Coordinates of C-alpha atoms in Angstrom, one line a residue:
X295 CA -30.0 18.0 -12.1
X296 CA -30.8 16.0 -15.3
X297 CA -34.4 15.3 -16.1
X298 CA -36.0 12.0 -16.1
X299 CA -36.0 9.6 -19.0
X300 CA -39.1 10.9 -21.1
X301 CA -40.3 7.1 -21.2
X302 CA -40.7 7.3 -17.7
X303 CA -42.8 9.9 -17.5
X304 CA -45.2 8.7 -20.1
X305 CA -46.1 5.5 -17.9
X306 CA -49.7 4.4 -16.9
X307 CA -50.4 5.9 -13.7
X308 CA -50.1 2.4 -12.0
X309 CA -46.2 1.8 -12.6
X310 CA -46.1 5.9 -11.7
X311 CA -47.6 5.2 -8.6
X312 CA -44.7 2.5 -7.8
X313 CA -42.0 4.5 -9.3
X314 CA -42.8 7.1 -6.3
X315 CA -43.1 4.3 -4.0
X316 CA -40.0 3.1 -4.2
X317 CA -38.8 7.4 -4.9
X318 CA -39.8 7.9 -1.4
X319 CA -38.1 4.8 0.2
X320 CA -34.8 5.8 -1.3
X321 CA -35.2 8.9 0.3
X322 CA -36.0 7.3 3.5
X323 CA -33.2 5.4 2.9
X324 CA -30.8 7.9 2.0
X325 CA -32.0 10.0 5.4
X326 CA -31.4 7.4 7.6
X327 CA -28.4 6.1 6.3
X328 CA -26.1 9.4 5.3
X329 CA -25.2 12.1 6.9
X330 CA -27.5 15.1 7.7
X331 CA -25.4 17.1 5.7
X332 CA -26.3 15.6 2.5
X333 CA -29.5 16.7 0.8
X334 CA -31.4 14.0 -0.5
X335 CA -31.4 14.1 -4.3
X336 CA -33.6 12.2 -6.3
X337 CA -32.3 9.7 -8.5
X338 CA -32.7 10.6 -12.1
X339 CA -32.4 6.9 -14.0
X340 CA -34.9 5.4 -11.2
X341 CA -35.3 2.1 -13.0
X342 CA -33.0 2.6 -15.8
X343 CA -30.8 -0.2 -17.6
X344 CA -27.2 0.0 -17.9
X345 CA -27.4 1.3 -21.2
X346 CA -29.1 4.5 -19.7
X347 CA -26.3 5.0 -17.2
X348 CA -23.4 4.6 -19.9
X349 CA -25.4 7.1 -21.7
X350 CA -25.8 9.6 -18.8
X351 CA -21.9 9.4 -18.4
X352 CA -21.1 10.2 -22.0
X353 CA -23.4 13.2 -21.6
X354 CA -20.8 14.5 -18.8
X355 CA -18.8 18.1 -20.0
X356 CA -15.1 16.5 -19.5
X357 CA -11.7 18.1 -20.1
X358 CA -10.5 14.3 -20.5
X359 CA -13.2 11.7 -22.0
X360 CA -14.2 8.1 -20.8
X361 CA -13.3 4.3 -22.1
X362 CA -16.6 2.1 -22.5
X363 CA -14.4 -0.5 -24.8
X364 CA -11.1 -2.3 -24.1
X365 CA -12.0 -3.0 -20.3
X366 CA -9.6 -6.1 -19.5
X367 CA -6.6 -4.3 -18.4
X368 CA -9.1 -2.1 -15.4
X369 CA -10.1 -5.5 -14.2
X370 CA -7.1 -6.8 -13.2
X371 CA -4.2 -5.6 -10.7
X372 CA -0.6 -7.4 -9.8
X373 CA -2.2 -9.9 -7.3
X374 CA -3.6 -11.6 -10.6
X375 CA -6.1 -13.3 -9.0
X376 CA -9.6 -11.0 -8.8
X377 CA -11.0 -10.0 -12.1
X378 CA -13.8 -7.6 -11.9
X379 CA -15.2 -5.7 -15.2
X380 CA -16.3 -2.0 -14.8
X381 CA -18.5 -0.4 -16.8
X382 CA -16.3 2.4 -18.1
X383 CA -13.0 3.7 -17.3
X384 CA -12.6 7.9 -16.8
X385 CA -9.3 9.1 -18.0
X386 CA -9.3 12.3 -16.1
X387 CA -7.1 15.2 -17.9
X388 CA -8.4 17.7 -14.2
X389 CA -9.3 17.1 -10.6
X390 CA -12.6 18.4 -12.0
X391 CA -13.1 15.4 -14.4
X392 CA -13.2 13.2 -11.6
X393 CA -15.7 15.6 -9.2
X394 CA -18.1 15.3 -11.6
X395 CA -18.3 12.1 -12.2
X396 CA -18.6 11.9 -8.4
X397 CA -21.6 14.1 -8.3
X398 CA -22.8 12.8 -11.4
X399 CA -22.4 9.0 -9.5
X400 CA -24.3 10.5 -6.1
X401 CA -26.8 12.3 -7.9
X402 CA -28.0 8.9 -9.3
X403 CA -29.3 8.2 -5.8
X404 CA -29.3 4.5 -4.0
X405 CA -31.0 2.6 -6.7
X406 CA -27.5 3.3 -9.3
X407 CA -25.7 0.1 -8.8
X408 CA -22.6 2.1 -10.3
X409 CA -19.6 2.7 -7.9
X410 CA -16.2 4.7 -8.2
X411 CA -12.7 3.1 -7.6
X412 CA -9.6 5.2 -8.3
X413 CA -6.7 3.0 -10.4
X414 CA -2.5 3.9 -9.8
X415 CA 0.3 1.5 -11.7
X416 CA -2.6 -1.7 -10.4
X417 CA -0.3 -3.0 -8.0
X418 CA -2.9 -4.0 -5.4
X419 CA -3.4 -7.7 -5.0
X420 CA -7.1 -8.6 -3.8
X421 CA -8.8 -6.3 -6.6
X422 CA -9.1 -3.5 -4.1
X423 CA -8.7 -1.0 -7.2
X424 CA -11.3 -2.3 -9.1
X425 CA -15.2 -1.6 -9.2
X426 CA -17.4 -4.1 -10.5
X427 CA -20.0 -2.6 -12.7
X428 CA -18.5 0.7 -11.8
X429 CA -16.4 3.1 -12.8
X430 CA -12.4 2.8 -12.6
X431 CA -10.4 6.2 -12.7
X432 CA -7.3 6.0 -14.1
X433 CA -5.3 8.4 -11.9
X434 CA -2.0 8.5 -14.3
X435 CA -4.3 9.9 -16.9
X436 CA -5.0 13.0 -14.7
X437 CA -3.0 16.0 -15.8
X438 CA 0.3 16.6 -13.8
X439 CA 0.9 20.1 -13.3
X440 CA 4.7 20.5 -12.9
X441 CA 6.0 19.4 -9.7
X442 CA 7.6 22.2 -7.3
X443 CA 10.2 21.0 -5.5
X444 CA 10.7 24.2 -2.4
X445 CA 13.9 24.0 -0.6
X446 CA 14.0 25.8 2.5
X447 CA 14.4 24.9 6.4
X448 CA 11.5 22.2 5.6
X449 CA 11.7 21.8 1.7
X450 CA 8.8 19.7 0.2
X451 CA 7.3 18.9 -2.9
X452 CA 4.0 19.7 -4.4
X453 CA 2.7 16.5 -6.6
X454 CA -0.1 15.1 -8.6
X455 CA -2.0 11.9 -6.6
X456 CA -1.4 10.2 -9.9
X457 CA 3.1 10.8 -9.8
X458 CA 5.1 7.8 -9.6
X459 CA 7.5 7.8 -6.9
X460 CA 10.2 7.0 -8.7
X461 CA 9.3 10.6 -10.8
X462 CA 9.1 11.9 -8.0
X463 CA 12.7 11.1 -7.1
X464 CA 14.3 12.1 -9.9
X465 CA 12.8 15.3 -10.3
X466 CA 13.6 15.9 -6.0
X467 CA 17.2 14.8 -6.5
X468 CA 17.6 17.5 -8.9
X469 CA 17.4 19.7 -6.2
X470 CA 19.8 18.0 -3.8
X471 CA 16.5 16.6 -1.9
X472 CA 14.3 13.2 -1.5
X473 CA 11.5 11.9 0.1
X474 CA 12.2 10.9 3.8
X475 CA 10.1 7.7 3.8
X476 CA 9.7 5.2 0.8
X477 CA 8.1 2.1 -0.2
X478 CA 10.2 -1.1 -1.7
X479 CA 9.0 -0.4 -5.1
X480 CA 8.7 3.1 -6.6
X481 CA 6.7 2.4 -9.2
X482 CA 3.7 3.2 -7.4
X483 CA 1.6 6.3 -7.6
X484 CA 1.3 9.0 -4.6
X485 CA -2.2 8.3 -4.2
X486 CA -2.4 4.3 -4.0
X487 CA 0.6 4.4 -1.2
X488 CA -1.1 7.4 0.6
X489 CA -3.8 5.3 0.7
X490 CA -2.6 2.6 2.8
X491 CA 0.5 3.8 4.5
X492 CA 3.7 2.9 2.6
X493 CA 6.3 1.4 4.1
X494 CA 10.4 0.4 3.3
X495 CA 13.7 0.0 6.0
X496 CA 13.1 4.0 6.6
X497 CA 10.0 4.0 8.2
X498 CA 11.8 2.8 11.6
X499 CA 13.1 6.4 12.0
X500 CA 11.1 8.6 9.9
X501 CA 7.9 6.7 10.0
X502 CA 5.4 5.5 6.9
X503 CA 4.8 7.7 4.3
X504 CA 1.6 8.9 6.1
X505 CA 3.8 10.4 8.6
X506 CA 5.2 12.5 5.7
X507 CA 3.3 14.4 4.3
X508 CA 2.0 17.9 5.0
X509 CA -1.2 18.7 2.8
X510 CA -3.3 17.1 0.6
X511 CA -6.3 18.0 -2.3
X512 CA -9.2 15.4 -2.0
X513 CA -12.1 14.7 -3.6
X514 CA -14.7 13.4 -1.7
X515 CA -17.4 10.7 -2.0
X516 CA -19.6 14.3 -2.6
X517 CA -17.4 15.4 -5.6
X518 CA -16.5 18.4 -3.2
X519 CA -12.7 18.8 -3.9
X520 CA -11.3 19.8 -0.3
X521 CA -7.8 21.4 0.6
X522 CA -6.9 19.4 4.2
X523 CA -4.1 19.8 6.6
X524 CA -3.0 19.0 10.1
X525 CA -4.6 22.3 10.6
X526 CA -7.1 22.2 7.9
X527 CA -10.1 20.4 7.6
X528 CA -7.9 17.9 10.0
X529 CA -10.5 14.8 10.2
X530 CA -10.7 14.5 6.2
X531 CA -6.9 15.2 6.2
X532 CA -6.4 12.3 8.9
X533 CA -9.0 9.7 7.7
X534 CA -7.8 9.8 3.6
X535 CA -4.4 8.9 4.9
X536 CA -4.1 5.3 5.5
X537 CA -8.2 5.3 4.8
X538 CA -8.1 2.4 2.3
X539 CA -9.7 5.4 -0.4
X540 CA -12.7 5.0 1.4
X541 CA -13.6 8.9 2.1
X542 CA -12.1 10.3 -1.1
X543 CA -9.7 10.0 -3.9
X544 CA -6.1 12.1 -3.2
X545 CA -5.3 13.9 -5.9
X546 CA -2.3 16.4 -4.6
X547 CA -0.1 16.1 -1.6
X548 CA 3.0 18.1 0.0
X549 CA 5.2 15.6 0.8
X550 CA 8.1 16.3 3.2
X551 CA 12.2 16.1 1.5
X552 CA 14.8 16.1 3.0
X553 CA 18.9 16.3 2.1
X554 CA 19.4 13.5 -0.5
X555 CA 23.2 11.7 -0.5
X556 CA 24.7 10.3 -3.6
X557 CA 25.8 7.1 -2.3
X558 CA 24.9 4.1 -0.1
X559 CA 26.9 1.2 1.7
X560 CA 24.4 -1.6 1.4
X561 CA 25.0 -4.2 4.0
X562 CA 23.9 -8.3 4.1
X563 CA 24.7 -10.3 7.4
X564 CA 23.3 -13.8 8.6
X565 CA 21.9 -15.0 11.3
X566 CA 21.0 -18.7 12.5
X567 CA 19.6 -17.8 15.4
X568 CA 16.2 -15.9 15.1
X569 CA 16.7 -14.4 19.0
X570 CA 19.8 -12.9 18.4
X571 CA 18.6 -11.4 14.6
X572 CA 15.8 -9.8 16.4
X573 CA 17.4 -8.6 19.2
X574 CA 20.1 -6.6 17.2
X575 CA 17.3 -5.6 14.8
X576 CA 15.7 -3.8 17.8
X577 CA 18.7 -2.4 19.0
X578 CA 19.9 -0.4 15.9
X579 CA 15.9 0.7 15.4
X580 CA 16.1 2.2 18.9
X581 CA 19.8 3.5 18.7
X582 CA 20.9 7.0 18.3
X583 CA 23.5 6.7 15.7
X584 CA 22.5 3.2 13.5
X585 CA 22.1 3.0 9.6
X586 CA 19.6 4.7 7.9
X587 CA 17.5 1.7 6.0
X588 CA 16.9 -1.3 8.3
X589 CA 15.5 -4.6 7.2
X590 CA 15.7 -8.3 7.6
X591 CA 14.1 -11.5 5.5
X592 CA 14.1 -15.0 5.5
X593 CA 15.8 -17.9 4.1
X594 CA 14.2 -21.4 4.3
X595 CA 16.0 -24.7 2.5
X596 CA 18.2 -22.7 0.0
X597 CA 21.3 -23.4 -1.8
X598 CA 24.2 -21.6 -3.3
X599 CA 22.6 -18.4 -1.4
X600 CA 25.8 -16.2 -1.0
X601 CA 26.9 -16.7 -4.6
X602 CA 23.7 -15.6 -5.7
X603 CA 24.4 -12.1 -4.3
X604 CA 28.3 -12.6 -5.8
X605 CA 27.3 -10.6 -8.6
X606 CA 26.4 -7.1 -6.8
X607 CA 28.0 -7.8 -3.3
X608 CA 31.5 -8.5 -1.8
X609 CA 32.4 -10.7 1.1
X610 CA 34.4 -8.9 3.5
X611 CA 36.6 -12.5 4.0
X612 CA 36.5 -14.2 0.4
X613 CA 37.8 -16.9 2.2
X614 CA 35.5 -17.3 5.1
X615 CA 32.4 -16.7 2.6
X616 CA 33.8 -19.7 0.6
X617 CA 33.5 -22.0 3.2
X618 CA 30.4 -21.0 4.2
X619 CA 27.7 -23.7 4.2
X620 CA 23.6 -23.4 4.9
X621 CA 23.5 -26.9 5.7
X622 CA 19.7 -26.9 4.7
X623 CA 18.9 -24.2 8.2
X624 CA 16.5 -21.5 8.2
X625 CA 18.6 -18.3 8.4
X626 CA 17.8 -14.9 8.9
X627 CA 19.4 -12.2 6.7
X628 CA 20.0 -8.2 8.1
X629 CA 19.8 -5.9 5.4
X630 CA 21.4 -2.1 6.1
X631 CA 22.5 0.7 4.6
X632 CA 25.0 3.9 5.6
X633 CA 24.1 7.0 2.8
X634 CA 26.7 9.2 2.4
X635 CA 28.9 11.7 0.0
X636 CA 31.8 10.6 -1.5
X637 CA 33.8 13.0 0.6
X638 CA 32.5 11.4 3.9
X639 CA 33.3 8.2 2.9
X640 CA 36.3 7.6 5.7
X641 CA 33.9 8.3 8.4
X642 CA 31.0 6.6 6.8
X643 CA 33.4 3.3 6.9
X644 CA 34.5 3.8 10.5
X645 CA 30.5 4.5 11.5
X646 CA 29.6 1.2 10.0
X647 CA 32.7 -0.5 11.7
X648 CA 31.0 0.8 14.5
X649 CA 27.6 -0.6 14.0
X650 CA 28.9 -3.6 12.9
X651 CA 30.9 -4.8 15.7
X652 CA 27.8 -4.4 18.5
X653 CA 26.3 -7.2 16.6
X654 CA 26.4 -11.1 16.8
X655 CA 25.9 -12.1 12.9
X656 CA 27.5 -15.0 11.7
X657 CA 31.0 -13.3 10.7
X658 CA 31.6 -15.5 7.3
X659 CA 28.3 -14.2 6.2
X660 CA 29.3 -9.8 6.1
X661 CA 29.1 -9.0 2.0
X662 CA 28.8 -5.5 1.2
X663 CA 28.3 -3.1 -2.1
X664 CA 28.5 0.5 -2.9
X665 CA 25.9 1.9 -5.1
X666 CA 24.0 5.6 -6.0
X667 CA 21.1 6.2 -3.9
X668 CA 18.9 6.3 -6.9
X669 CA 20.0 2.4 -7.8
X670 CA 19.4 1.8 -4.2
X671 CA 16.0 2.8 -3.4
X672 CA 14.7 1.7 -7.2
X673 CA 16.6 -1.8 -7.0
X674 CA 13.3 -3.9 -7.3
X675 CA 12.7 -2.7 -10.7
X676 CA 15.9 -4.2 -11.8
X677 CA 14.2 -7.9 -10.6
X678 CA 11.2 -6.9 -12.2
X679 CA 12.8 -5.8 -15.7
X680 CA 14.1 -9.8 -15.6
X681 CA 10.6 -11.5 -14.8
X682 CA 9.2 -9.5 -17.5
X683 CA 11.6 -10.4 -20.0
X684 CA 10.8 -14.1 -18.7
X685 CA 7.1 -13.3 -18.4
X686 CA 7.1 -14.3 -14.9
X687 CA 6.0 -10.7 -13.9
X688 CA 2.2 -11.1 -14.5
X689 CA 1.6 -14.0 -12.3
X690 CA -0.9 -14.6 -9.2
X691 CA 1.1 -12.6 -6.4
X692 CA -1.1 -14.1 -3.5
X693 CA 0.5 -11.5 -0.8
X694 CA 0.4 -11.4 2.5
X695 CA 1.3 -8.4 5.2
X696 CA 1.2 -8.6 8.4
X697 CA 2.0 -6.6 11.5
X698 CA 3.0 -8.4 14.7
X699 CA 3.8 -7.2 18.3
X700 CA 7.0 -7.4 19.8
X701 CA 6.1 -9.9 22.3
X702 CA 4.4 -12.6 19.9
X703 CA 6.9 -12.4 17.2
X704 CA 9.2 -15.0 18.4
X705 CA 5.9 -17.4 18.9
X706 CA 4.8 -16.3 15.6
X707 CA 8.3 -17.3 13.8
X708 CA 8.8 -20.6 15.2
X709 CA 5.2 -21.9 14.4
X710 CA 5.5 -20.2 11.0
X711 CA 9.2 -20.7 10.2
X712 CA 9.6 -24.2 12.1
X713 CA 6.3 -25.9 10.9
X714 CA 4.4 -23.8 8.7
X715 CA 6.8 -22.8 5.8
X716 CA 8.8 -25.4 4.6
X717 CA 10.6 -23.2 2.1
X718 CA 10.7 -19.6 1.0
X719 CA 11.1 -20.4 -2.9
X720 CA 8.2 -18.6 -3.5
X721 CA 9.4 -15.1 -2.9
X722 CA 10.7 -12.9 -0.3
X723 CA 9.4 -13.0 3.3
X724 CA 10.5 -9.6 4.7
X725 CA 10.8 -9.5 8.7
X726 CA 11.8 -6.1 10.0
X727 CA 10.8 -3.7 13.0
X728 CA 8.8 -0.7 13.2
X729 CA 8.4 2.4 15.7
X730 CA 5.1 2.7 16.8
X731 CA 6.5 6.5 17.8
X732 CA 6.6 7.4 14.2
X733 CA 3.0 6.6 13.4
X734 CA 0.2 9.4 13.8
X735 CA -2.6 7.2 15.5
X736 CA -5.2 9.8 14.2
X737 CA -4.9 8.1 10.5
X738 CA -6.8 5.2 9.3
X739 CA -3.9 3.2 9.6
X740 CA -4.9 0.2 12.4
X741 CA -1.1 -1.1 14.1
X742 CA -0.6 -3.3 16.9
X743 CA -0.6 -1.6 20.7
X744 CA 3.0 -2.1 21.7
X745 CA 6.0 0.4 20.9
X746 CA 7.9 -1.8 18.9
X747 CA 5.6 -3.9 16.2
X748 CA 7.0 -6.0 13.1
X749 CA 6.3 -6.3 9.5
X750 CA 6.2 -9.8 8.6
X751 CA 5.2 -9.5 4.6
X752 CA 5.1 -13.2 2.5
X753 CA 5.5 -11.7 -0.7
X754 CA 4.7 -14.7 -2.8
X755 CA 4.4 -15.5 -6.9
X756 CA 2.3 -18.4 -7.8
X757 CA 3.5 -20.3 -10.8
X758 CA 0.1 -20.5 -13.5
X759 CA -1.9 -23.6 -12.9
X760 CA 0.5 -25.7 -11.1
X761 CA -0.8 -27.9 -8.0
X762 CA 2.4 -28.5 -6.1
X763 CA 4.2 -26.1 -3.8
X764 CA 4.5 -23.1 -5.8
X765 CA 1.2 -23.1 -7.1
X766 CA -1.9 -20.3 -5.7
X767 CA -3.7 -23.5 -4.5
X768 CA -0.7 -24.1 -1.7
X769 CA 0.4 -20.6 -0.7
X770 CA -3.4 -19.8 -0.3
X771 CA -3.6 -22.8 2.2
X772 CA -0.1 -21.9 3.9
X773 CA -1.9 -18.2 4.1
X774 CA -4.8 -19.7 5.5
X775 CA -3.1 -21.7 8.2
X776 CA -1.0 -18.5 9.1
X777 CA -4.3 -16.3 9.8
X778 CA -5.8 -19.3 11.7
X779 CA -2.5 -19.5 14.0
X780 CA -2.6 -15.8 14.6
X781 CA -6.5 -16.6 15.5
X782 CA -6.2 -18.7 18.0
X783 CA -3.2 -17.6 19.4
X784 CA -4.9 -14.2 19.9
X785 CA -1.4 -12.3 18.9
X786 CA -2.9 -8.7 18.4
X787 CA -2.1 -9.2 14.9
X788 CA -3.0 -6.4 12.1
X789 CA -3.0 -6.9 8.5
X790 CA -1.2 -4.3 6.6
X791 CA -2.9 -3.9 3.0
X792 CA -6.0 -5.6 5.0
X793 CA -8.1 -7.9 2.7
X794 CA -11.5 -8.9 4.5
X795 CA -14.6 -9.9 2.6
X796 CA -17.2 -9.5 5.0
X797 CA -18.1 -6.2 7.3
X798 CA -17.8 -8.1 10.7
X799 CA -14.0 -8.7 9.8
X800 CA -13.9 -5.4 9.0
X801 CA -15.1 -4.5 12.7
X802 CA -12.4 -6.4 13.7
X803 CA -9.5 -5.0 12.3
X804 CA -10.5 -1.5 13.5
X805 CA -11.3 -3.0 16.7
X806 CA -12.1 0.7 19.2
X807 CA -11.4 2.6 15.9
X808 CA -14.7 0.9 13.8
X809 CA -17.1 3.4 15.1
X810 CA -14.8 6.6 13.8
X811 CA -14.3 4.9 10.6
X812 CA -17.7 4.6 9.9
X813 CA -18.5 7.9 10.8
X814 CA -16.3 9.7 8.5
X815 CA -17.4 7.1 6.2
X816 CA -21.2 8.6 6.8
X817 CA -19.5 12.2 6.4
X818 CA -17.7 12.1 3.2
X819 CA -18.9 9.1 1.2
X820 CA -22.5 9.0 2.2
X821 CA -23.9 6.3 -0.9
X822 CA -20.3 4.5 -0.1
X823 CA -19.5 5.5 -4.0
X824 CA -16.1 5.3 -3.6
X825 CA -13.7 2.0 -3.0
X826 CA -16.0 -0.8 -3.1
X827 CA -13.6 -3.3 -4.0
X828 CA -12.0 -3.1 -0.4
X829 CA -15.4 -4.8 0.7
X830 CA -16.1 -2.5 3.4
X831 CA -19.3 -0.9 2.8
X832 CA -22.0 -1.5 0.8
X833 CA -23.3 1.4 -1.8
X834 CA -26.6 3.1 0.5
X835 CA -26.3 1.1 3.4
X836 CA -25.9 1.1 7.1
X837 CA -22.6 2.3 8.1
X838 CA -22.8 1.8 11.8

């Protein structure tokens, strides 16, 4: 433990006196507000500036250094629309780096201000990544030991939490392997998705990413770095997954692989008729035999829609497709795929003729493409390679995920689709089912209480400093009158990347689940060091 500042020590005996008034209230504090298996340390910059802290920090024996200078790019994330400055940034070279910060951070007791939040590629979108005042860990700095990919009757891989997915792919398919569950966007670290729960058109049959994974290293709100497991240290292991990084930072995990293919039939169908889109939505999620990625969006007042996708699919009947005309409706679009090896590719076709003709799309509206699986699963880079050439990649993405039960969903689209959104212009708004079969309810993860639940994500971009429809101002106010419907309504709605800014929303969302939450909250981040731009908790106060 460091020693107190000599200055400090040299005060009159009055301010002493204080000093070890306010010593023993902290401790108070600290034993009745974190767990008993914590011992009380006492803070050693007790009424120290900023300056003192930053100084305490460069002290720290590193293998990798920290950033006091240069702090803009830690204080923003893709949302673009939070911008808190931390103190310093810790570019960790080893897991040990970041375990002594951690320590370092808790041995500063209560009255430290200072806070930890661990940074991926920034792709969160209400500042959950960032710590005010705190200290940001940049989790691609941290060294990657070499990924081991181990085939076998259940092959994994062994990864840093700092790995892109998209790495993490290439390096698998190597091997003949992949990852069973992904995320839209690979260009996301292991940690950040772990973190929440990660989901794409897999998740139907193999679950989120949280269902995927066998083992993880963690290091806690205690700086202890813990090995957990379904079988190890299980309640760590099952809180940190889908635990908004609220009981430690994940810094290795096992994640399940499976047989990669080389190829994928990529499907688009329409639908006018948001019953009927549904309806065969659920039916291939539940069927034996169905495609392998599974999702659907919206279309609101567009034009010129199927030549748009012209230039990477083909209409089944040219003819048909030309003739084709929106006539300004809302319509629904099916996204699928088939995988498969070019030497399956006669029974792939008559599998997806299969599929295909137990469902009641709009049969002008069938395009399809052939692609790799890698230019599959990493096709949202291509889009993003374009806005950034544009610069319309780092603008206000005001997002909005949702998770609705089965039996609201069509009450949910036609307030939302029929009155609320009058157009879809500004971005995607994905609408697909999920399993609640393939989710572990012993992770953080909160879902709705009904077998089959839907994503519904709004996955807007906010044009800088306009007023009118695309601008933050509007989508914030469509959010806003989306949240209140769902409100009243009483839908069982959950949020999926939850944003709340007050704990009594908080208590909300984990409805029954609050009081476990808190608890492991109380076991493994006992000053609530680690997270705190999720808004949760408070640093040293009441969990309960």
């Amino acid at each position: 433990m460091n020693s107190p500042p000599l200055g400090f020590l040299r005060s009159n005996n009055t301010i002493l006196l204080r000093c070890l008034l306010v010593l023993l209230l902290s401790c108070i504090t600290a034993r009745t507000n974190v767990s008993s298996n914590l011992h009380p340390t006492i803070p050693t910059v007790l009424g120290s500036d900023s300056s003192n802290i930053l100084s305490s920090l460069k002290a720290l024996t590193l293998d990798g250094y920290f950033s006091f200078d240069d702090l803009h790019h830690a204080a923003r994330d893709f949302g673009n629309q939070y911008n808190f400055l931390p103190s310093a940034i810790l570019r960790p070279k080893s897991v040990s780096d970041i375990a002594t910060t951690i320590k370092h951070v808790l041995q500063l007791g209560p009255s430290s201000k200072l806070t930890v939040a661990a940074r991926g590629h920034g792709h969160s979108t209400q500042g959950q990544a960032q710590a005010h005042k705190g200290i940001v860990i940049n989790m691609e700095s941290l060294q990657r030991r070499k990924m081991k990919v181990h085939a076998g009757k259940l092959p994994f891989v062994d990864v840093s939490g700092g790995e892109l997915w998209i790495d993490i792919l290439h390096e698998t398919l190597r091997h003949g392997l992949a990852p069973k569950s992904w995320t839209d966007y690979l260009h996301l670290t292991v940690g950040g998705t772990l973190s929440n729960a990660g989901i794409s058109g897999q998740a139907f049959r193999h679950g989120p990413q949280i269902s995927n994974v066998y083992q993880l290293e963690v290091v806690t709100g205690k700086g202890e770095v813990v090995s957990c497991s379904e079988n190890q240290n299980e309640d760590l292991f099952y809180g940190v997954l889908g635990g908004l990084g609220q009981f430690g930072i994940i810094t290795r995990a096992t994640i399940a692989l499976e047989p990669a293919p080389k190829m994928v039939k990529w499907i688009r169908v329409l639908y006018s008729d948001f019953s009927i889109f549904v309806k065969d939505q659920e039916y291939l999620i539940s069927a034996e035999n169905t495609f392998d990625y599974i999702e659907g969006f919206v279309i609101i007042n567009r034009t010129g829609l199927l030549n748009n996708w012209r230039s990477s699919f083909n209409p089944q009947d040219p003819l048909q497709a030309s003739r084709f005309n929106s006539d300004g409706r809302t319509l629904f679009c099916l996204e699928m795929t088939k995988n498969f090896n070019p030497d399956e590719t006669d029974a792939m076709n008559q599998e997806v003729e299969s599929l295909l003709s137990q469902l009641n799309y709009i049969p002008s509206t069938l395009f399809v493409s052939e692609v790799s699986y890698l230019e599959f699963l990493d096709r949202v880079h291509v889009s993003e390679l374009k806005l950034q050439s544009k610069g319309l990649w780092e603008i206000p993405h005001p997002w909005l995920n949702l998770l609705i039960p089965r039996s609201k969903i069509q009450e949910f689209a036609a307030e939302v689709f029929g009155n609320i959104l009058t157009d879809t212009s500004n971005g995607p708004v994905l609408v697909y089912p999920l399993n609640r079969s393939k989710w572990n309810n012993r992770t953080s993860t909160v879902i709705p209480n009904e077998d089959i639940f839907y994503l519904v994500a709004f996955l807007s971009s906010a044009a800088p400093s306009s007023t009118r429809m695309e601008g933050l101002e509007h989508i914030l106010f469509q959010h806003k009158r989306i949240l209140d419907f769902c409100e009243a309504t009483q839908n069982g709605m959950k949020q999926y990347l939850p944003h709340y800014t007050i704990q009594e929303e908080w208590r909300a969302h984990f409805g029954p689940r609050w009081e476990v939450f808190a608890q492991r909250k109380s076991a493994y981040d006992p000053l609530a060091i680690l997270a705190p731009g999720q808004k949760i908790f408070k640093k040293a106060t009441n969990f309960s």
